[in-house]
GROMACS .gro file of N, CA and C in nm:
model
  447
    1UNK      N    1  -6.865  -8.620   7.898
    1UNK     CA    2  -6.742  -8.559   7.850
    1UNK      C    3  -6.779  -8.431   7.777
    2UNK      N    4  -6.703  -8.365   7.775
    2UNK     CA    5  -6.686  -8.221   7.743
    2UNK      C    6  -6.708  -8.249   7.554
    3UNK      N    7  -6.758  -8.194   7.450
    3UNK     CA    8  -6.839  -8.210   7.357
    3UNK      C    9  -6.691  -8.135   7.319
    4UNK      N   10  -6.641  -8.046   7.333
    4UNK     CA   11  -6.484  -7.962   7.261
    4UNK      C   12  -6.415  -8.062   7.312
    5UNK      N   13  -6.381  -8.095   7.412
    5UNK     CA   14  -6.283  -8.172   7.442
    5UNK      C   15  -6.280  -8.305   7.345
    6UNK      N   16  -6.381  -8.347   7.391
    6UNK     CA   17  -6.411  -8.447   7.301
    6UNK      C   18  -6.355  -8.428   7.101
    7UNK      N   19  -6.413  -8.374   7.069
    7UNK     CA   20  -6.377  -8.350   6.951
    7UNK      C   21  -6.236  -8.327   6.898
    8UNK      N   22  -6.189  -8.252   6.945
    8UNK     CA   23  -5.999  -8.163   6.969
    8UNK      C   24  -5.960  -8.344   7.007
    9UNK      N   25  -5.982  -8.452   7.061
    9UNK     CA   26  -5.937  -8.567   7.122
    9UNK      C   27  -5.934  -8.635   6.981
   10UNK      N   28  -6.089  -8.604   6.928
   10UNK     CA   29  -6.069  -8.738   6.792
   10UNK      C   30  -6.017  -8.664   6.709
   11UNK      N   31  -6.007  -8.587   6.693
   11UNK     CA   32  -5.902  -8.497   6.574
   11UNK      C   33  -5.780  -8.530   6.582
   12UNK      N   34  -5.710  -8.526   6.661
   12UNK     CA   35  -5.589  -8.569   6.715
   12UNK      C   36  -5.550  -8.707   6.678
   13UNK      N   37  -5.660  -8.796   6.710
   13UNK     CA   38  -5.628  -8.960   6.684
   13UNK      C   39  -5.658  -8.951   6.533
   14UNK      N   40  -5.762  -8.870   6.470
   14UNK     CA   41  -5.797  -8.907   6.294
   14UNK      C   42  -5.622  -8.870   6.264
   15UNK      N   43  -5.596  -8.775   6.288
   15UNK     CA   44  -5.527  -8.698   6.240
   15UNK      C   45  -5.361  -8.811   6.262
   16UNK      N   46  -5.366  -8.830   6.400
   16UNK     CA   47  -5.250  -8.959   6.413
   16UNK      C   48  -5.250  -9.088   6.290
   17UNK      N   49  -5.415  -9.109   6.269
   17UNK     CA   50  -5.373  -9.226   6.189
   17UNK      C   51  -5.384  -9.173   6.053
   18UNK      N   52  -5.445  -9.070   5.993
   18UNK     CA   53  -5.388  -9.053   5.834
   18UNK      C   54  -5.211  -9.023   5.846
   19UNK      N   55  -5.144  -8.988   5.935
   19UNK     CA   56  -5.016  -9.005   5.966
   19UNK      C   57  -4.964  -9.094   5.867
   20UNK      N   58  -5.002  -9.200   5.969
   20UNK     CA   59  -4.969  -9.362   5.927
   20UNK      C   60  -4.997  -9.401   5.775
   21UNK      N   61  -5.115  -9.321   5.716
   21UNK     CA   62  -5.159  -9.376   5.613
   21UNK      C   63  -5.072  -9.301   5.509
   22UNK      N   64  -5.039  -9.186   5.506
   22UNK     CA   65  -4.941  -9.102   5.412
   22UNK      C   66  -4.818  -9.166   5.388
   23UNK      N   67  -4.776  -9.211   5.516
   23UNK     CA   68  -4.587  -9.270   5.501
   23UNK      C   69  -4.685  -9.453   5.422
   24UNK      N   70  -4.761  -9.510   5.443
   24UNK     CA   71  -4.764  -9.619   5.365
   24UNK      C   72  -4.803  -9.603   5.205
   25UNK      N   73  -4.867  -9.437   5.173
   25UNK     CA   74  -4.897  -9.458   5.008
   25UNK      C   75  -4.762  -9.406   4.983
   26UNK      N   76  -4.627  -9.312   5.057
   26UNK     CA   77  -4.525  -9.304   5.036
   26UNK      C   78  -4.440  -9.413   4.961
   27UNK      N   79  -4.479  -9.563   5.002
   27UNK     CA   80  -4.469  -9.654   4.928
   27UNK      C   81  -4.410  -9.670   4.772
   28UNK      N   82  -4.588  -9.610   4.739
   28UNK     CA   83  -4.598  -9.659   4.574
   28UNK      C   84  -4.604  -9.515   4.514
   29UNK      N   85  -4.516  -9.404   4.586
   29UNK     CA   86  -4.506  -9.297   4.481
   29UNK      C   87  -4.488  -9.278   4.373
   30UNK      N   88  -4.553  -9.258   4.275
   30UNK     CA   89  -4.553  -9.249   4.170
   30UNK      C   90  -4.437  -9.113   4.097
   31UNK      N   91  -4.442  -9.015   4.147
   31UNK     CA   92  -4.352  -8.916   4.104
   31UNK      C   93  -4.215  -8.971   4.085
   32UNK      N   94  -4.180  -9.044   4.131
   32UNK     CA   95  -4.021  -9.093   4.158
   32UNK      C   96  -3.981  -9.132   4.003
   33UNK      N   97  -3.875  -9.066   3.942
   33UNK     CA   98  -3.790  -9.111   3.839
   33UNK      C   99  -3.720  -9.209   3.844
   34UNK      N  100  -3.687  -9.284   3.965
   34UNK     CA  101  -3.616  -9.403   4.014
   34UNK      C  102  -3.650  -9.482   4.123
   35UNK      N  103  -3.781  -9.500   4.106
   35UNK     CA  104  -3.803  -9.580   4.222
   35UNK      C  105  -3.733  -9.715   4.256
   36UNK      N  106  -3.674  -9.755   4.211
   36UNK     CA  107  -3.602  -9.854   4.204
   36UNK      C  108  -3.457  -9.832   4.305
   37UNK      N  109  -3.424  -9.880   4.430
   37UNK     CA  110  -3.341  -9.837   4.515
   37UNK      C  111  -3.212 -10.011   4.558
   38UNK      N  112  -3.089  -9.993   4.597
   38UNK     CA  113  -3.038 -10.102   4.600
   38UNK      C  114  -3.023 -10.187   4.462
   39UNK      N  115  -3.075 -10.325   4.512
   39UNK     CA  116  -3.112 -10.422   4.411
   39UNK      C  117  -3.246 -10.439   4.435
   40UNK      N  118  -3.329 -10.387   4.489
   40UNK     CA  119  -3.474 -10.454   4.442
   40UNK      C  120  -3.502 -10.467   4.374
   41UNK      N  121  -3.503 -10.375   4.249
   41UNK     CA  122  -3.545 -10.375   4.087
   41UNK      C  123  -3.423 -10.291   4.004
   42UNK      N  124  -3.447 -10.325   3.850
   42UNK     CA  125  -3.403 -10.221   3.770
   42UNK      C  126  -3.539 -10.121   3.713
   43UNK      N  127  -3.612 -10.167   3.688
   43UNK     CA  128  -3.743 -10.095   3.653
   43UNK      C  129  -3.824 -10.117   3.709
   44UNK      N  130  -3.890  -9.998   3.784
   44UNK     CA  131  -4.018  -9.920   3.836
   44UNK      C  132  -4.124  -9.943   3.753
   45UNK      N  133  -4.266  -9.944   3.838
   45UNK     CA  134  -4.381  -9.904   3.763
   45UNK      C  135  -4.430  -9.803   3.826
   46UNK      N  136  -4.503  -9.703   3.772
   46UNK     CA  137  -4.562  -9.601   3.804
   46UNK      C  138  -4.718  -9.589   3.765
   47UNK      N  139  -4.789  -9.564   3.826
   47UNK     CA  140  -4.918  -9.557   3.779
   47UNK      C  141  -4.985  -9.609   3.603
   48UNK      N  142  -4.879  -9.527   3.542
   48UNK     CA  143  -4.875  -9.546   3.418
   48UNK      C  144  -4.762  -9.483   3.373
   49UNK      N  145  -4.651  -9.548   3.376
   49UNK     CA  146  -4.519  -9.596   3.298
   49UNK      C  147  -4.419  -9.667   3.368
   50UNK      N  148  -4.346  -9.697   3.292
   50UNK     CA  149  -4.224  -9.811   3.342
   50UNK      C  150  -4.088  -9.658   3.364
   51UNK      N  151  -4.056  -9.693   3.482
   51UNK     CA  152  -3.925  -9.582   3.516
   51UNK      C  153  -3.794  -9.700   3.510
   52UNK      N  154  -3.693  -9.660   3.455
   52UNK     CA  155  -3.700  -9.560   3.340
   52UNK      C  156  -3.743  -9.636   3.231
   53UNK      N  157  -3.831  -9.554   3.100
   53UNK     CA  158  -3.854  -9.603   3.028
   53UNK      C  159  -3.745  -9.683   2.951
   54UNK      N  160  -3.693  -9.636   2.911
   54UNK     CA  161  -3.566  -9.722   2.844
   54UNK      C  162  -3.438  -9.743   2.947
   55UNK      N  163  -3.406  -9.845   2.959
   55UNK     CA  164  -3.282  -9.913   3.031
   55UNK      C  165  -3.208 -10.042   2.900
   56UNK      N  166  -3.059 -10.005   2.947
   56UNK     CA  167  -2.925 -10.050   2.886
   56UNK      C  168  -2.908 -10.175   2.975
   57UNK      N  169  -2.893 -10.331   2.916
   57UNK     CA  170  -2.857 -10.422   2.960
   57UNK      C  171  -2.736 -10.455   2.868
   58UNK      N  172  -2.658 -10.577   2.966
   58UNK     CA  173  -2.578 -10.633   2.844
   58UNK      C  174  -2.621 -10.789   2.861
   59UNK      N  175  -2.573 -10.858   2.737
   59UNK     CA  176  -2.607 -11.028   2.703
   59UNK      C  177  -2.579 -11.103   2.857
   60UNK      N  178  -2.737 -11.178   2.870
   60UNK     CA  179  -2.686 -11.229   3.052
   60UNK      C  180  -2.742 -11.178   3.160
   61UNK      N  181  -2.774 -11.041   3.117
   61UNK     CA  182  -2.768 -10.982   3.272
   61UNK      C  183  -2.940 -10.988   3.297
   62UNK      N  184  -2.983 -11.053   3.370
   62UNK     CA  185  -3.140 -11.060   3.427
   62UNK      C  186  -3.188 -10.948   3.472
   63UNK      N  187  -3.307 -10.888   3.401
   63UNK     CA  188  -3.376 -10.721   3.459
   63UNK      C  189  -3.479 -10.808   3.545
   64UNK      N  190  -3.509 -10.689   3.639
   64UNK     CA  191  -3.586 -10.702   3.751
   64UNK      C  192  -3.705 -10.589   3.767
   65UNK      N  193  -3.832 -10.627   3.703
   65UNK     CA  194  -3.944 -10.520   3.715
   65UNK      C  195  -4.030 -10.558   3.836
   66UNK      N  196  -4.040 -10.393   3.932
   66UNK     CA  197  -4.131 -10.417   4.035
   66UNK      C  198  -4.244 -10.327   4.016
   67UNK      N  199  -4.346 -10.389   4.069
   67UNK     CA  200  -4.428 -10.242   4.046
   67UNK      C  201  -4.437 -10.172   4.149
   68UNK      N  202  -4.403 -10.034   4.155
   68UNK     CA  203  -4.419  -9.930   4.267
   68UNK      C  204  -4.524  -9.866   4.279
   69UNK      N  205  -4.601  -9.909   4.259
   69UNK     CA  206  -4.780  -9.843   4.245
   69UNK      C  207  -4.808  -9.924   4.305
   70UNK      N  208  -4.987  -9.847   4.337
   70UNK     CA  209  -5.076  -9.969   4.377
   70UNK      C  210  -5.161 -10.013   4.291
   71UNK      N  211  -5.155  -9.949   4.175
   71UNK     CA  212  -5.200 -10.065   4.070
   71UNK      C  213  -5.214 -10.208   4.035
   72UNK      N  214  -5.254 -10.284   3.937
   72UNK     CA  215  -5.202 -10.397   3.871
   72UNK      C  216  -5.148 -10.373   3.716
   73UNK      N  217  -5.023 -10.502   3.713
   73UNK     CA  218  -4.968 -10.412   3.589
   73UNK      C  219  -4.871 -10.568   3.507
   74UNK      N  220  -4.835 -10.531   3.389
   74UNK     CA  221  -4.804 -10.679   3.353
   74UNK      C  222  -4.682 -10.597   3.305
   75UNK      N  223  -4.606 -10.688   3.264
   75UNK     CA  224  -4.483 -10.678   3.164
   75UNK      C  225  -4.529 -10.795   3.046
   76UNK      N  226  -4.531 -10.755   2.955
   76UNK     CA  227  -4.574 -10.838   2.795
   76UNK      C  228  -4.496 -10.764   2.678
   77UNK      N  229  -4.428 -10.845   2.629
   77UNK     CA  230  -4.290 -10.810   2.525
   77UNK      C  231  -4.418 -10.841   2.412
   78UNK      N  232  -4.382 -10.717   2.313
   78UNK     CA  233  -4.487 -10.726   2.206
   78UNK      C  234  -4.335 -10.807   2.059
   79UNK      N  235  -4.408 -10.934   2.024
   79UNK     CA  236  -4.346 -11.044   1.948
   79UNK      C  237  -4.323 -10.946   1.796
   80UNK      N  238  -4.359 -10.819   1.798
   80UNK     CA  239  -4.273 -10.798   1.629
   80UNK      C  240  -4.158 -10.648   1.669
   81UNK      N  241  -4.164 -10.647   1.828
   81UNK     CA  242  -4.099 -10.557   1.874
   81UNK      C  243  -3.960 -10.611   1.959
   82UNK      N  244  -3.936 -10.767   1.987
   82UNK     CA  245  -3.791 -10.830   2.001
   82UNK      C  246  -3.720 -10.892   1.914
   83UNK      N  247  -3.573 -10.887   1.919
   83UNK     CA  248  -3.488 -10.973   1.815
   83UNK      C  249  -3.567 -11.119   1.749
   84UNK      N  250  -3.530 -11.167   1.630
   84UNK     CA  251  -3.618 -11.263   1.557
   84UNK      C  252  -3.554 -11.409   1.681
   85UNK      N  253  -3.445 -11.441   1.674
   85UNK     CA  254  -3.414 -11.517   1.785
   85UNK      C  255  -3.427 -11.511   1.944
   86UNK      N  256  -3.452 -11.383   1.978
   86UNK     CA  257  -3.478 -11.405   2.103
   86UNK      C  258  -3.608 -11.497   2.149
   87UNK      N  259  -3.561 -11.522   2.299
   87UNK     CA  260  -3.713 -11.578   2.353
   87UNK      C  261  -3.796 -11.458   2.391
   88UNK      N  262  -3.896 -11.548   2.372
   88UNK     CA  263  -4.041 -11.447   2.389
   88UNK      C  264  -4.056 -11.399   2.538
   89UNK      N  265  -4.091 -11.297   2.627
   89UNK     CA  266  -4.125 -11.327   2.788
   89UNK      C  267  -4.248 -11.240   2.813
   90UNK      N  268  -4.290 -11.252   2.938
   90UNK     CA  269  -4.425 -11.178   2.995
   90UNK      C  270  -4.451 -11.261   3.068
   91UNK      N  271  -4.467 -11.169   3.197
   91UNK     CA  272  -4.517 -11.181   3.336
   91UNK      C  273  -4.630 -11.296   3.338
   92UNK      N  274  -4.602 -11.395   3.395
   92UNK     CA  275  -4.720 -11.498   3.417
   92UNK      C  276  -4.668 -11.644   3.310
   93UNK      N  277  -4.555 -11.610   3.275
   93UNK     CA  278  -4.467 -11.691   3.149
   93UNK      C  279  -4.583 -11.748   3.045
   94UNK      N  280  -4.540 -11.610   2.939
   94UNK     CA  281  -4.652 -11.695   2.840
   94UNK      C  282  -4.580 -11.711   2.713
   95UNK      N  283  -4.603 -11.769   2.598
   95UNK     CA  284  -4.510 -11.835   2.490
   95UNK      C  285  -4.506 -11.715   2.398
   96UNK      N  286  -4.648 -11.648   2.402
   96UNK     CA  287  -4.675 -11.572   2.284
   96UNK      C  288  -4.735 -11.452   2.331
   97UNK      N  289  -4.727 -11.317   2.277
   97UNK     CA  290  -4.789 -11.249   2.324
   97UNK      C  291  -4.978 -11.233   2.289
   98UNK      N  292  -4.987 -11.296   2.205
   98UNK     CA  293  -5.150 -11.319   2.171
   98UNK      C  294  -5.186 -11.406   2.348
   99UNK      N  295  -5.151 -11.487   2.370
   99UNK     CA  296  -5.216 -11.612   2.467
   99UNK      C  297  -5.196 -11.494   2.602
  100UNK      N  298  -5.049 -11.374   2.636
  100UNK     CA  299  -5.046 -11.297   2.713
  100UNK      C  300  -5.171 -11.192   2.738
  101UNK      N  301  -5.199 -11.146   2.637
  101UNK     CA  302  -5.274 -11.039   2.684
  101UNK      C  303  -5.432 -11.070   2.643
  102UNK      N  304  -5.448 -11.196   2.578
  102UNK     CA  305  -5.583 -11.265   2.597
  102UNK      C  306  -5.623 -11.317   2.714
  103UNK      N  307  -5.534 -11.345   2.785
  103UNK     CA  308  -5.521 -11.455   2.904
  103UNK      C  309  -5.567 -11.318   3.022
  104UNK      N  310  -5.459 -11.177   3.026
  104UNK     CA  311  -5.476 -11.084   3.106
  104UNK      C  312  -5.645 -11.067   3.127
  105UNK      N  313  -5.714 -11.022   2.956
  105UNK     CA  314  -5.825 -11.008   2.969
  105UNK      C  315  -5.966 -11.052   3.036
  106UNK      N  316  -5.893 -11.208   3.018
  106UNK     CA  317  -5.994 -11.312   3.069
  106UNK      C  318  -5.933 -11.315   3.206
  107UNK      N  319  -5.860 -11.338   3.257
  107UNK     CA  320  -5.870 -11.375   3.458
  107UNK      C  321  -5.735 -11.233   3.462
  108UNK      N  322  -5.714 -11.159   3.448
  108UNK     CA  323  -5.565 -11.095   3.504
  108UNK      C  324  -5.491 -11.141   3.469
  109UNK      N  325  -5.477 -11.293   3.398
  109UNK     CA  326  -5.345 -11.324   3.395
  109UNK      C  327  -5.215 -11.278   3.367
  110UNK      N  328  -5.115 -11.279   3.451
  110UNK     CA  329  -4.997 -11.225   3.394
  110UNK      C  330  -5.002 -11.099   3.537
  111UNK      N  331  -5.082 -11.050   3.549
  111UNK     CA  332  -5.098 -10.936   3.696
  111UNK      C  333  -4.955 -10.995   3.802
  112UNK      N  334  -4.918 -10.860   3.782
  112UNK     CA  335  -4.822 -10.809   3.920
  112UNK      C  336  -4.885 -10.684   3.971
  113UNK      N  337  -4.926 -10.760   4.117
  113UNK     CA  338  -4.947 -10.699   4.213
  113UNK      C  339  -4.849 -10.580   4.276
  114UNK      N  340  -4.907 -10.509   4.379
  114UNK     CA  341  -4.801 -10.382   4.417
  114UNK      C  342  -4.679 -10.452   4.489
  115UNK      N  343  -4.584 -10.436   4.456
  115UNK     CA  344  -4.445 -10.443   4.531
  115UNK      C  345  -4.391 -10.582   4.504
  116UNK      N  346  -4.477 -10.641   4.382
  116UNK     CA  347  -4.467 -10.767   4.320
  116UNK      C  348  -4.362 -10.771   4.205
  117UNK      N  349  -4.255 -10.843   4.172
  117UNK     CA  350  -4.168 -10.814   4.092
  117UNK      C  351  -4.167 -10.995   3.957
  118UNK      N  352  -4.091 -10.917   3.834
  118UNK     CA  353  -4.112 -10.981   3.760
  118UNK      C  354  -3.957 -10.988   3.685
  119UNK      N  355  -3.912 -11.078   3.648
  119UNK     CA  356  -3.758 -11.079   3.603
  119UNK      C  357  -3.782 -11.146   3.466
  120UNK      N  358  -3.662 -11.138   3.357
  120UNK     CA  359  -3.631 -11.212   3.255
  120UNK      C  360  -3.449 -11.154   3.247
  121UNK      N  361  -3.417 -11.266   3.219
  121UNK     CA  362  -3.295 -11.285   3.161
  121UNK      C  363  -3.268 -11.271   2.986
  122UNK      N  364  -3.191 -11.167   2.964
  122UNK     CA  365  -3.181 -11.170   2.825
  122UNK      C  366  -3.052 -11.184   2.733
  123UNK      N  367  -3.068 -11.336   2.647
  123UNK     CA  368  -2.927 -11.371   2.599
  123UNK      C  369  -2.905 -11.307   2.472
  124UNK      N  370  -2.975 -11.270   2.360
  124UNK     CA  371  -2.961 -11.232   2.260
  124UNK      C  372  -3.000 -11.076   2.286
  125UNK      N  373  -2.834 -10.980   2.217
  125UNK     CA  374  -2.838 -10.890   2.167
  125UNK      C  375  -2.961 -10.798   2.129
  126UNK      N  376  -3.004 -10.652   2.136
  126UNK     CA  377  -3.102 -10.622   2.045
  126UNK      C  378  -3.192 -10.525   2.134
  127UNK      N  379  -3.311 -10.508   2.077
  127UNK     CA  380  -3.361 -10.381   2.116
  127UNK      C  381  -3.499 -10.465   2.142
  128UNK      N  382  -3.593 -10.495   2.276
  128UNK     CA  383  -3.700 -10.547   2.352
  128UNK      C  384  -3.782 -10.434   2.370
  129UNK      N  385  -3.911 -10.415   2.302
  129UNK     CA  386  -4.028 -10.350   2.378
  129UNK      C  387  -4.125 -10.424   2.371
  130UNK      N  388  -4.168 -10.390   2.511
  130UNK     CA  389  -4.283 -10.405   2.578
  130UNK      C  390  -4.360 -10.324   2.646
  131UNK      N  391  -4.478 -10.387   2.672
  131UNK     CA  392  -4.615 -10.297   2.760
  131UNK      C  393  -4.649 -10.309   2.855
  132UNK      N  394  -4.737 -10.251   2.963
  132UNK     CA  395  -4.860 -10.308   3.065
  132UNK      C  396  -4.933 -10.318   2.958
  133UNK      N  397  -5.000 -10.460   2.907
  133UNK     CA  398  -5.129 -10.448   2.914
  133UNK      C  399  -5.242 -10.385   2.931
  134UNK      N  400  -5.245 -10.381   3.084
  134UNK     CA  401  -5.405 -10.325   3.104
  134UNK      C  402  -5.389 -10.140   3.106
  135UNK      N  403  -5.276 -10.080   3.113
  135UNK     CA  404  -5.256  -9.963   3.079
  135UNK      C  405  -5.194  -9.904   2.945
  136UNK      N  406  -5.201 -10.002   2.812
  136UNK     CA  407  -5.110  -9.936   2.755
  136UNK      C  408  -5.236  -9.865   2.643
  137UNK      N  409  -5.193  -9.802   2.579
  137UNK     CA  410  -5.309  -9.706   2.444
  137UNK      C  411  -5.142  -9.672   2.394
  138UNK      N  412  -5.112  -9.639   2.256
  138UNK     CA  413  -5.022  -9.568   2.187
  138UNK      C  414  -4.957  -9.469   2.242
  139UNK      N  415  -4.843  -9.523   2.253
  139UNK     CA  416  -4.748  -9.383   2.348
  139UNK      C  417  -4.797  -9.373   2.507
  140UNK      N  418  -4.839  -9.491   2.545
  140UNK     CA  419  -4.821  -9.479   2.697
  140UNK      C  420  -4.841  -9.608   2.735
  141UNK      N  421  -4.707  -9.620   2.871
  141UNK     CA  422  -4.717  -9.763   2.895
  141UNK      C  423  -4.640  -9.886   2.872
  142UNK      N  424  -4.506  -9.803   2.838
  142UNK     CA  425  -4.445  -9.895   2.694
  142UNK      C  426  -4.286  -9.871   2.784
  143UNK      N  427  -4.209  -9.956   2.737
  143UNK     CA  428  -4.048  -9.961   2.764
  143UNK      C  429  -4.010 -10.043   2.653
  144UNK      N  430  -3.882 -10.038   2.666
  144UNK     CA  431  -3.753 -10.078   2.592
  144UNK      C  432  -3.645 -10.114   2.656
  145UNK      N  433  -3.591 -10.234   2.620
  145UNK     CA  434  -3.452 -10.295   2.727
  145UNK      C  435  -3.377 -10.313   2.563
  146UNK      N  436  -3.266 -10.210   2.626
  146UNK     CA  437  -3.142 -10.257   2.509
  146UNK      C  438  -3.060 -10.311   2.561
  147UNK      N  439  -3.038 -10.464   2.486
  147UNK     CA  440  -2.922 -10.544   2.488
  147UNK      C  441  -2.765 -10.511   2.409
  148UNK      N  442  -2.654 -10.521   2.480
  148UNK     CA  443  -2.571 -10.504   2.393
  148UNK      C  444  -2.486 -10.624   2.437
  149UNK      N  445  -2.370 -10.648   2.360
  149UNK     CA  446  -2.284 -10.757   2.368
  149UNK      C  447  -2.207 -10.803   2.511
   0.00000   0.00000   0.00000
């Protein structure tokens, strides 16, 4: 076979399959302010942050976090940052957030995978933040779900 021909041939096929590979990291774009489309989710993950960072619930209504990355990523409600009555939550259902992000450390626990989603229902009123875990440092990484009546 012709050594140009040849070449101009596999270029063509490399070139066909990074195709394929662009529309699948299209996926877990991270740029998106709303990745969240339909009902799949109310909150996005992004490489490193929750879209949108802050979201408005009312008493009842169950949020739905997916992660849109290809990361791994947790949802863990930090316990002096929800109402004194609310229940506690985080991905992997843990009681407390100490046993949450000890547990992450030691096996992943609590890990949502890409396109893996994580829900809580919230009955009491009030202002919920939480983290990823394995991405959060001060001021990154972090959300807030406000409850209202």
């Amino acid at each position: 076979m012709n050594r140009r021909v040849y070449l101009a041939a596999a270029g063509t096929s490399v070139a066909a399959s990074l195709a394929g590979c662009t529309s699948a990291l299209n996926l877990f774009d991270d740029s998106s302010s709303t990745p969240c489309s339909d009902d799949d989710c109310d909150i996005g993950m992004s490489r490193n942050s929750f879209l949108p960072e802050e979201y408005e619930a009312t008493v009842g209504d169950t949020v739905v976090w997916m992660n849109t990355s290809g990361a791994d990523h947790t949802v863990t409600a930090l316990e002096d940052g929800i109402p004194d009555d609310a229940e506690y939550f985080a991905s992997g259902g843990y009681d407390d957030e100490e046993t949450a992000r000890a547990d992450w450390h030691d096996s992943m626990g609590g890990r949502i995978g890409p396109r893996q989603t994580f829900e809580h229902t919230f009955e009491i009123p009030g202002r919920y933040v939480y983290i990823c875990e394995p991405h959060f440092e001060p001021g990154s990484m972090s959300g807030v779900v406000i409850v209202s009546e």
